[in-house]
């Protein structure tokens, strides 16, 4: 996508209210029951956004729910990453361990899928799109699409609630790190 693409062109599929929230600096979450899109405007260069998103082993430094993250294997643009997260459903702590295969398309997108972990299923992608905003300001639209399933029995609604909150918190924390670099 051309760096002269406008933010309005990129977000034309969003409702007017969602576009407004996004332009006001909010993280926008769309979807339900394990199928989501998360969007955020990042006032940082495409290179900075990419560098933070691919700093897998540094995730515990700026993503509070990540307690450990390490690269297990790297082959060209395919990276196996082991990640351990900790969250809570009310008073009940939830520990999640996943290994993802990440396929990086330099400065454009990262496709990922869980190859091992405590969830039943997870896959998605990150997309980075440079844009030109109002009065010539530029930035990066960061989008994550994710599908995740976990059989939690009677706690299933809480799983989705915690997962959705986690998506918003992660995007917010990533954006903060990207804009501080």
mmCIF file with all atom_site columns, C-alpha atoms in Angstrom:
data_model
loop_
_atom_site.group_PDB
_atom_site.id
_atom_site.type_symbol
_atom_site.label_atom_id
_atom_site.label_alt_id
_atom_site.label_comp_id
_atom_site.label_asym_id
_atom_site.label_entity_id
_atom_site.label_seq_id
_atom_site.pdbx_PDB_ins_code
_atom_site.Cartn_x
_atom_site.Cartn_y
_atom_site.Cartn_z
_atom_site.occupancy
_atom_site.B_iso_or_equiv
_atom_site.pdbx_formal_charge
_atom_site.auth_seq_id
_atom_site.auth_comp_id
_atom_site.auth_asym_id
_atom_site.auth_atom_id
_atom_site.pdbx_PDB_model_num
ATOM 1   C CA . UNK A 1 1   ? 0.000   0.000   0.000  1.00 0.00 ? 1   UNK A CA 1
ATOM 2   C CA . UNK A 1 2   ? 1.276   3.443   -0.894 1.00 0.00 ? 2   UNK A CA 1
ATOM 3   C CA . UNK A 1 3   ? 2.435   5.744   1.930  1.00 0.00 ? 3   UNK A CA 1
ATOM 4   C CA . UNK A 1 4   ? -0.004  8.332   0.561  1.00 0.00 ? 4   UNK A CA 1
ATOM 5   C CA . UNK A 1 5   ? -3.002  6.156   1.396  1.00 0.00 ? 5   UNK A CA 1
ATOM 6   C CA . UNK A 1 6   ? -5.324  8.078   3.685  1.00 0.00 ? 6   UNK A CA 1
ATOM 7   C CA . UNK A 1 7   ? -6.604  6.772   6.978  1.00 0.00 ? 7   UNK A CA 1
ATOM 8   C CA . UNK A 1 8   ? -10.194 7.126   5.742  1.00 0.00 ? 8   UNK A CA 1
ATOM 9   C CA . UNK A 1 9   ? -9.403  4.841   2.789  1.00 0.00 ? 9   UNK A CA 1
ATOM 10  C CA . UNK A 1 10  ? -7.918  2.238   5.124  1.00 0.00 ? 10  UNK A CA 1
ATOM 11  C CA . UNK A 1 11  ? -10.825 2.248   7.569  1.00 0.00 ? 11  UNK A CA 1
ATOM 12  C CA . UNK A 1 12  ? -13.733 2.599   5.137  1.00 0.00 ? 12  UNK A CA 1
ATOM 13  C CA . UNK A 1 13  ? -15.180 -0.770  6.249  1.00 0.00 ? 13  UNK A CA 1
ATOM 14  C CA . UNK A 1 14  ? -15.557 0.473   9.836  1.00 0.00 ? 14  UNK A CA 1
ATOM 15  C CA . UNK A 1 15  ? -18.716 2.135   11.082 1.00 0.00 ? 15  UNK A CA 1
ATOM 16  C CA . UNK A 1 16  ? -18.607 5.904   11.496 1.00 0.00 ? 16  UNK A CA 1
ATOM 17  C CA . UNK A 1 17  ? -18.482 5.484   15.287 1.00 0.00 ? 17  UNK A CA 1
ATOM 18  C CA . UNK A 1 18  ? -15.581 2.998   15.037 1.00 0.00 ? 18  UNK A CA 1
ATOM 19  C CA . UNK A 1 19  ? -13.677 5.330   12.684 1.00 0.00 ? 19  UNK A CA 1
ATOM 20  C CA . UNK A 1 20  ? -14.188 8.197   15.091 1.00 0.00 ? 20  UNK A CA 1
ATOM 21  C CA . UNK A 1 21  ? -12.998 6.161   18.090 1.00 0.00 ? 21  UNK A CA 1
ATOM 22  C CA . UNK A 1 22  ? -9.930  5.053   16.142 1.00 0.00 ? 22  UNK A CA 1
ATOM 23  C CA . UNK A 1 23  ? -9.079  8.616   15.111 1.00 0.00 ? 23  UNK A CA 1
ATOM 24  C CA . UNK A 1 24  ? -9.493  9.754   18.735 1.00 0.00 ? 24  UNK A CA 1
ATOM 25  C CA . UNK A 1 25  ? -6.719  7.344   19.724 1.00 0.00 ? 25  UNK A CA 1
ATOM 26  C CA . UNK A 1 26  ? -8.784  4.438   21.020 1.00 0.00 ? 26  UNK A CA 1
ATOM 27  C CA . UNK A 1 27  ? -8.013  0.810   20.277 1.00 0.00 ? 27  UNK A CA 1
ATOM 28  C CA . UNK A 1 28  ? -10.966 -0.566  18.313 1.00 0.00 ? 28  UNK A CA 1
ATOM 29  C CA . UNK A 1 29  ? -12.029 -4.203  18.820 1.00 0.00 ? 29  UNK A CA 1
ATOM 30  C CA . UNK A 1 30  ? -14.488 -5.746  16.373 1.00 0.00 ? 30  UNK A CA 1
ATOM 31  C CA . UNK A 1 31  ? -15.897 -9.246  16.627 1.00 0.00 ? 31  UNK A CA 1
ATOM 32  C CA . UNK A 1 32  ? -17.034 -11.736 19.212 1.00 0.00 ? 32  UNK A CA 1
ATOM 33  C CA . UNK A 1 33  ? -16.741 -15.285 20.490 1.00 0.00 ? 33  UNK A CA 1
ATOM 34  C CA . UNK A 1 34  ? -13.152 -15.843 19.426 1.00 0.00 ? 34  UNK A CA 1
ATOM 35  C CA . UNK A 1 35  ? -13.074 -14.101 16.042 1.00 0.00 ? 35  UNK A CA 1
ATOM 36  C CA . UNK A 1 36  ? -11.702 -10.557 16.226 1.00 0.00 ? 36  UNK A CA 1
ATOM 37  C CA . UNK A 1 37  ? -10.058 -7.640  14.493 1.00 0.00 ? 37  UNK A CA 1
ATOM 38  C CA . UNK A 1 38  ? -8.167  -5.094  16.588 1.00 0.00 ? 38  UNK A CA 1
ATOM 39  C CA . UNK A 1 39  ? -7.027  -1.751  15.159 1.00 0.00 ? 39  UNK A CA 1
ATOM 40  C CA . UNK A 1 40  ? -4.914  1.118   16.426 1.00 0.00 ? 40  UNK A CA 1
ATOM 41  C CA . UNK A 1 41  ? -3.325  4.211   14.985 1.00 0.00 ? 41  UNK A CA 1
ATOM 42  C CA . UNK A 1 42  ? 0.361   4.385   15.910 1.00 0.00 ? 42  UNK A CA 1
ATOM 43  C CA . UNK A 1 43  ? 2.240   7.656   15.553 1.00 0.00 ? 43  UNK A CA 1
ATOM 44  C CA . UNK A 1 44  ? 5.521   5.925   14.808 1.00 0.00 ? 44  UNK A CA 1
ATOM 45  C CA . UNK A 1 45  ? 7.356   4.963   11.657 1.00 0.00 ? 45  UNK A CA 1
ATOM 46  C CA . UNK A 1 46  ? 6.673   1.677   9.932  1.00 0.00 ? 46  UNK A CA 1
ATOM 47  C CA . UNK A 1 47  ? 10.198  0.563   10.820 1.00 0.00 ? 47  UNK A CA 1
ATOM 48  C CA . UNK A 1 48  ? 9.685   1.262   14.540 1.00 0.00 ? 48  UNK A CA 1
ATOM 49  C CA . UNK A 1 49  ? 6.327   -0.529  14.567 1.00 0.00 ? 49  UNK A CA 1
ATOM 50  C CA . UNK A 1 50  ? 7.922   -3.526  12.841 1.00 0.00 ? 50  UNK A CA 1
ATOM 51  C CA . UNK A 1 51  ? 10.894  -3.578  15.221 1.00 0.00 ? 51  UNK A CA 1
ATOM 52  C CA . UNK A 1 52  ? 8.671   -3.650  18.312 1.00 0.00 ? 52  UNK A CA 1
ATOM 53  C CA . UNK A 1 53  ? 6.309   -6.250  16.864 1.00 0.00 ? 53  UNK A CA 1
ATOM 54  C CA . UNK A 1 54  ? 9.203   -8.582  16.033 1.00 0.00 ? 54  UNK A CA 1
ATOM 55  C CA . UNK A 1 55  ? 11.133  -8.087  19.305 1.00 0.00 ? 55  UNK A CA 1
ATOM 56  C CA . UNK A 1 56  ? 9.678   -11.373 20.564 1.00 0.00 ? 56  UNK A CA 1
ATOM 57  C CA . UNK A 1 57  ? 12.166  -11.990 23.358 1.00 0.00 ? 57  UNK A CA 1
ATOM 58  C CA . UNK A 1 58  ? 11.677  -8.444  24.705 1.00 0.00 ? 58  UNK A CA 1
ATOM 59  C CA . UNK A 1 59  ? 7.873   -8.835  25.038 1.00 0.00 ? 59  UNK A CA 1
ATOM 60  C CA . UNK A 1 60  ? 8.049   -9.316  28.844 1.00 0.00 ? 60  UNK A CA 1
ATOM 61  C CA . UNK A 1 61  ? 9.711   -5.872  29.065 1.00 0.00 ? 61  UNK A CA 1
ATOM 62  C CA . UNK A 1 62  ? 6.674   -4.004  27.688 1.00 0.00 ? 62  UNK A CA 1
ATOM 63  C CA . UNK A 1 63  ? 3.738   -6.458  27.662 1.00 0.00 ? 63  UNK A CA 1
ATOM 64  C CA . UNK A 1 64  ? 2.737   -6.937  31.331 1.00 0.00 ? 64  UNK A CA 1
ATOM 65  C CA . UNK A 1 65  ? 0.805   -10.185 30.762 1.00 0.00 ? 65  UNK A CA 1
ATOM 66  C CA . UNK A 1 66  ? 3.789   -11.876 29.075 1.00 0.00 ? 66  UNK A CA 1
ATOM 67  C CA . UNK A 1 67  ? 5.952   -13.529 31.704 1.00 0.00 ? 67  UNK A CA 1
ATOM 68  C CA . UNK A 1 68  ? 8.362   -15.223 29.277 1.00 0.00 ? 68  UNK A CA 1
ATOM 69  C CA . UNK A 1 69  ? 8.991   -15.305 25.550 1.00 0.00 ? 69  UNK A CA 1
ATOM 70  C CA . UNK A 1 70  ? 11.759  -16.971 23.578 1.00 0.00 ? 70  UNK A CA 1
ATOM 71  C CA . UNK A 1 71  ? 12.594  -17.869 20.013 1.00 0.00 ? 71  UNK A CA 1
ATOM 72  C CA . UNK A 1 72  ? 12.816  -21.631 19.604 1.00 0.00 ? 72  UNK A CA 1
ATOM 73  C CA . UNK A 1 73  ? 13.825  -21.661 15.952 1.00 0.00 ? 73  UNK A CA 1
ATOM 74  C CA . UNK A 1 74  ? 14.447  -19.204 13.125 1.00 0.00 ? 74  UNK A CA 1
ATOM 75  C CA . UNK A 1 75  ? 14.554  -20.193 9.455  1.00 0.00 ? 75  UNK A CA 1
ATOM 76  C CA . UNK A 1 76  ? 14.575  -17.263 7.058  1.00 0.00 ? 76  UNK A CA 1
ATOM 77  C CA . UNK A 1 77  ? 11.171  -15.575 7.575  1.00 0.00 ? 77  UNK A CA 1
ATOM 78  C CA . UNK A 1 78  ? 9.672   -18.391 9.732  1.00 0.00 ? 78  UNK A CA 1
ATOM 79  C CA . UNK A 1 79  ? 10.095  -18.065 13.471 1.00 0.00 ? 79  UNK A CA 1
ATOM 80  C CA . UNK A 1 80  ? 8.890   -20.469 16.183 1.00 0.00 ? 80  UNK A CA 1
ATOM 81  C CA . UNK A 1 81  ? 8.148   -18.506 19.353 1.00 0.00 ? 81  UNK A CA 1
ATOM 82  C CA . UNK A 1 82  ? 7.265   -19.862 22.791 1.00 0.00 ? 82  UNK A CA 1
ATOM 83  C CA . UNK A 1 83  ? 5.260   -17.440 24.907 1.00 0.00 ? 83  UNK A CA 1
ATOM 84  C CA . UNK A 1 84  ? 3.882   -17.713 28.450 1.00 0.00 ? 84  UNK A CA 1
ATOM 85  C CA . UNK A 1 85  ? 1.112   -15.348 29.551 1.00 0.00 ? 85  UNK A CA 1
ATOM 86  C CA . UNK A 1 86  ? -0.666  -14.866 32.853 1.00 0.00 ? 86  UNK A CA 1
ATOM 87  C CA . UNK A 1 87  ? -4.134  -13.317 33.222 1.00 0.00 ? 87  UNK A CA 1
ATOM 88  C CA . UNK A 1 88  ? -7.046  -13.584 35.638 1.00 0.00 ? 88  UNK A CA 1
ATOM 89  C CA . UNK A 1 89  ? -10.726 -14.431 35.381 1.00 0.00 ? 89  UNK A CA 1
ATOM 90  C CA . UNK A 1 90  ? -11.973 -12.679 38.499 1.00 0.00 ? 90  UNK A CA 1
ATOM 91  C CA . UNK A 1 91  ? -9.839  -14.199 41.243 1.00 0.00 ? 91  UNK A CA 1
ATOM 92  C CA . UNK A 1 92  ? -8.909  -17.277 39.158 1.00 0.00 ? 92  UNK A CA 1
ATOM 93  C CA . UNK A 1 93  ? -5.431  -17.047 37.573 1.00 0.00 ? 93  UNK A CA 1
ATOM 94  C CA . UNK A 1 94  ? -5.098  -18.328 34.025 1.00 0.00 ? 94  UNK A CA 1
ATOM 95  C CA . UNK A 1 95  ? -1.749  -19.416 32.647 1.00 0.00 ? 95  UNK A CA 1
ATOM 96  C CA . UNK A 1 96  ? -1.401  -19.763 28.912 1.00 0.00 ? 96  UNK A CA 1
ATOM 97  C CA . UNK A 1 97  ? 1.560   -21.275 27.122 1.00 0.00 ? 97  UNK A CA 1
ATOM 98  C CA . UNK A 1 98  ? 1.664   -21.274 23.354 1.00 0.00 ? 98  UNK A CA 1
ATOM 99  C CA . UNK A 1 99  ? 4.157   -21.922 20.615 1.00 0.00 ? 99  UNK A CA 1
ATOM 100 C CA . UNK A 1 100 ? 3.424   -20.055 17.417 1.00 0.00 ? 100 UNK A CA 1
ATOM 101 C CA . UNK A 1 101 ? 4.851   -20.302 13.964 1.00 0.00 ? 101 UNK A CA 1
ATOM 102 C CA . UNK A 1 102 ? 5.224   -16.739 12.703 1.00 0.00 ? 102 UNK A CA 1
ATOM 103 C CA . UNK A 1 103 ? 5.763   -16.019 9.021  1.00 0.00 ? 103 UNK A CA 1
ATOM 104 C CA . UNK A 1 104 ? 7.112   -12.520 8.545  1.00 0.00 ? 104 UNK A CA 1
ATOM 105 C CA . UNK A 1 105 ? 6.655   -10.484 5.379  1.00 0.00 ? 105 UNK A CA 1
ATOM 106 C CA . UNK A 1 106 ? 9.108   -7.658  6.033  1.00 0.00 ? 106 UNK A CA 1
ATOM 107 C CA . UNK A 1 107 ? 7.478   -4.348  7.096  1.00 0.00 ? 107 UNK A CA 1
ATOM 108 C CA . UNK A 1 108 ? 4.059   -5.581  5.911  1.00 0.00 ? 108 UNK A CA 1
ATOM 109 C CA . UNK A 1 109 ? 2.552   -8.444  7.894  1.00 0.00 ? 109 UNK A CA 1
ATOM 110 C CA . UNK A 1 110 ? 3.115   -11.348 10.225 1.00 0.00 ? 110 UNK A CA 1
ATOM 111 C CA . UNK A 1 111 ? 0.944   -14.434 9.822  1.00 0.00 ? 111 UNK A CA 1
ATOM 112 C CA . UNK A 1 112 ? 0.875   -16.725 12.835 1.00 0.00 ? 112 UNK A CA 1
ATOM 113 C CA . UNK A 1 113 ? -0.638  -19.978 13.971 1.00 0.00 ? 113 UNK A CA 1
ATOM 114 C CA . UNK A 1 114 ? -0.435  -21.875 17.215 1.00 0.00 ? 114 UNK A CA 1
ATOM 115 C CA . UNK A 1 115 ? 1.418   -25.168 16.772 1.00 0.00 ? 115 UNK A CA 1
ATOM 116 C CA . UNK A 1 116 ? 1.316   -26.110 20.461 1.00 0.00 ? 116 UNK A CA 1
ATOM 117 C CA . UNK A 1 117 ? -0.382  -24.710 23.521 1.00 0.00 ? 117 UNK A CA 1
ATOM 118 C CA . UNK A 1 118 ? -3.119  -24.566 26.104 1.00 0.00 ? 118 UNK A CA 1
ATOM 119 C CA . UNK A 1 119 ? -5.720  -23.097 23.732 1.00 0.00 ? 119 UNK A CA 1
ATOM 120 C CA . UNK A 1 120 ? -7.671  -25.388 21.418 1.00 0.00 ? 120 UNK A CA 1
ATOM 121 C CA . UNK A 1 121 ? -6.892  -23.307 18.348 1.00 0.00 ? 121 UNK A CA 1
ATOM 122 C CA . UNK A 1 122 ? -5.387  -19.939 17.433 1.00 0.00 ? 122 UNK A CA 1
ATOM 123 C CA . UNK A 1 123 ? -4.298  -18.246 14.223 1.00 0.00 ? 123 UNK A CA 1
ATOM 124 C CA . UNK A 1 124 ? -4.250  -14.797 12.712 1.00 0.00 ? 124 UNK A CA 1
ATOM 125 C CA . UNK A 1 125 ? -2.073  -12.006 11.403 1.00 0.00 ? 125 UNK A CA 1
ATOM 126 C CA . UNK A 1 126 ? -0.690  -8.572  12.102 1.00 0.00 ? 126 UNK A CA 1
ATOM 127 C CA . UNK A 1 127 ? -0.824  -5.995  9.321  1.00 0.00 ? 127 UNK A CA 1
ATOM 128 C CA . UNK A 1 128 ? 1.153   -2.749  9.250  1.00 0.00 ? 128 UNK A CA 1
ATOM 129 C CA . UNK A 1 129 ? -0.058  -0.056  6.897  1.00 0.00 ? 129 UNK A CA 1
ATOM 130 C CA . UNK A 1 130 ? 1.572   3.370   6.568  1.00 0.00 ? 130 UNK A CA 1
ATOM 131 C CA . UNK A 1 131 ? -0.884  6.223   6.030  1.00 0.00 ? 131 UNK A CA 1
ATOM 132 C CA . UNK A 1 132 ? -1.038  9.949   5.557  1.00 0.00 ? 132 UNK A CA 1
ATOM 133 C CA . UNK A 1 133 ? -3.300  11.736  7.975  1.00 0.00 ? 133 UNK A CA 1
ATOM 134 C CA . UNK A 1 134 ? -4.695  15.213  8.365  1.00 0.00 ? 134 UNK A CA 1
ATOM 135 C CA . UNK A 1 135 ? -2.288  18.063  7.560  1.00 0.00 ? 135 UNK A CA 1
ATOM 136 C CA . UNK A 1 136 ? 0.344   15.657  6.244  1.00 0.00 ? 136 UNK A CA 1
ATOM 137 C CA . UNK A 1 137 ? 0.888   13.762  9.504  1.00 0.00 ? 137 UNK A CA 1
ATOM 138 C CA . UNK A 1 138 ? 1.956   10.202  8.867  1.00 0.00 ? 138 UNK A CA 1
ATOM 139 C CA . UNK A 1 139 ? 1.786   7.084   10.955 1.00 0.00 ? 139 UNK A CA 1
ATOM 140 C CA . UNK A 1 140 ? 1.039   3.393   10.859 1.00 0.00 ? 140 UNK A CA 1
ATOM 141 C CA . UNK A 1 141 ? -2.300  1.662   11.116 1.00 0.00 ? 141 UNK A CA 1
ATOM 142 C CA . UNK A 1 142 ? -1.661  -1.521  13.101 1.00 0.00 ? 142 UNK A CA 1
ATOM 143 C CA . UNK A 1 143 ? -4.267  -4.243  12.642 1.00 0.00 ? 143 UNK A CA 1
ATOM 144 C CA . UNK A 1 144 ? -4.503  -7.678  14.187 1.00 0.00 ? 144 UNK A CA 1
ATOM 145 C CA . UNK A 1 145 ? -6.929  -10.340 13.023 1.00 0.00 ? 145 UNK A CA 1
ATOM 146 C CA . UNK A 1 146 ? -7.190  -13.331 15.321 1.00 0.00 ? 146 UNK A CA 1
ATOM 147 C CA . UNK A 1 147 ? -9.262  -16.446 15.779 1.00 0.00 ? 147 UNK A CA 1
ATOM 148 C CA . UNK A 1 148 ? -8.859  -18.242 19.106 1.00 0.00 ? 148 UNK A CA 1
ATOM 149 C CA . UNK A 1 149 ? -10.815 -21.041 20.727 1.00 0.00 ? 149 UNK A CA 1
ATOM 150 C CA . UNK A 1 150 ? -10.523 -22.661 24.140 1.00 0.00 ? 150 UNK A CA 1
ATOM 151 C CA . UNK A 1 151 ? -13.044 -25.037 25.671 1.00 0.00 ? 151 UNK A CA 1
ATOM 152 C CA . UNK A 1 152 ? -13.673 -23.571 29.115 1.00 0.00 ? 152 UNK A CA 1
ATOM 153 C CA . UNK A 1 153 ? -16.998 -25.242 29.820 1.00 0.00 ? 153 UNK A CA 1
ATOM 154 C CA . UNK A 1 154 ? -19.182 -23.060 32.043 1.00 0.00 ? 154 UNK A CA 1
ATOM 155 C CA . UNK A 1 155 ? -16.416 -20.423 32.141 1.00 0.00 ? 155 UNK A CA 1
ATOM 156 C CA . UNK A 1 156 ? -16.555 -19.905 28.352 1.00 0.00 ? 156 UNK A CA 1
ATOM 157 C CA . UNK A 1 157 ? -18.147 -16.426 28.530 1.00 0.00 ? 157 UNK A CA 1
ATOM 158 C CA . UNK A 1 158 ? -15.419 -15.356 30.951 1.00 0.00 ? 158 UNK A CA 1
ATOM 159 C CA . UNK A 1 159 ? -12.738 -16.694 28.602 1.00 0.00 ? 159 UNK A CA 1
ATOM 160 C CA . UNK A 1 160 ? -14.021 -14.441 25.821 1.00 0.00 ? 160 UNK A CA 1
ATOM 161 C CA . UNK A 1 161 ? -14.256 -11.478 28.182 1.00 0.00 ? 161 UNK A CA 1
ATOM 162 C CA . UNK A 1 162 ? -10.674 -11.949 29.398 1.00 0.00 ? 162 UNK A CA 1
ATOM 163 C CA . UNK A 1 163 ? -9.428  -12.622 25.867 1.00 0.00 ? 163 UNK A CA 1
ATOM 164 C CA . UNK A 1 164 ? -11.061 -9.463  24.487 1.00 0.00 ? 164 UNK A CA 1
ATOM 165 C CA . UNK A 1 165 ? -9.680  -7.364  27.346 1.00 0.00 ? 165 UNK A CA 1
ATOM 166 C CA . UNK A 1 166 ? -6.260  -8.892  26.715 1.00 0.00 ? 166 UNK A CA 1
ATOM 167 C CA . UNK A 1 167 ? -6.374  -8.008  23.016 1.00 0.00 ? 167 UNK A CA 1
ATOM 168 C CA . UNK A 1 168 ? -7.104  -4.363  23.812 1.00 0.00 ? 168 UNK A CA 1
ATOM 169 C CA . UNK A 1 169 ? -4.452  -4.210  26.563 1.00 0.00 ? 169 UNK A CA 1
ATOM 170 C CA . UNK A 1 170 ? -1.817  -5.826  24.332 1.00 0.00 ? 170 UNK A CA 1
ATOM 171 C CA . UNK A 1 171 ? -2.503  -3.431  21.455 1.00 0.00 ? 171 UNK A CA 1
ATOM 172 C CA . UNK A 1 172 ? -2.397  -0.476  23.860 1.00 0.00 ? 172 UNK A CA 1
ATOM 173 C CA . UNK A 1 173 ? 0.893   -1.643  25.398 1.00 0.00 ? 173 UNK A CA 1
ATOM 174 C CA . UNK A 1 174 ? 2.428   -2.264  21.957 1.00 0.00 ? 174 UNK A CA 1
ATOM 175 C CA . UNK A 1 175 ? 1.384   1.189   20.759 1.00 0.00 ? 175 UNK A CA 1
ATOM 176 C CA . UNK A 1 176 ? 2.862   2.801   23.880 1.00 0.00 ? 176 UNK A CA 1
ATOM 177 C CA . UNK A 1 177 ? 6.198   1.040   23.326 1.00 0.00 ? 177 UNK A CA 1
ATOM 178 C CA . UNK A 1 178 ? 6.203   1.925   19.617 1.00 0.00 ? 178 UNK A CA 1
ATOM 179 C CA . UNK A 1 179 ? 5.500   5.593   20.254 1.00 0.00 ? 179 UNK A CA 1
ATOM 180 C CA . UNK A 1 180 ? 8.160   5.826   23.003 1.00 0.00 ? 180 UNK A CA 1
ATOM 181 C CA . UNK A 1 181 ? 10.979  4.495   20.827 1.00 0.00 ? 181 UNK A CA 1
#
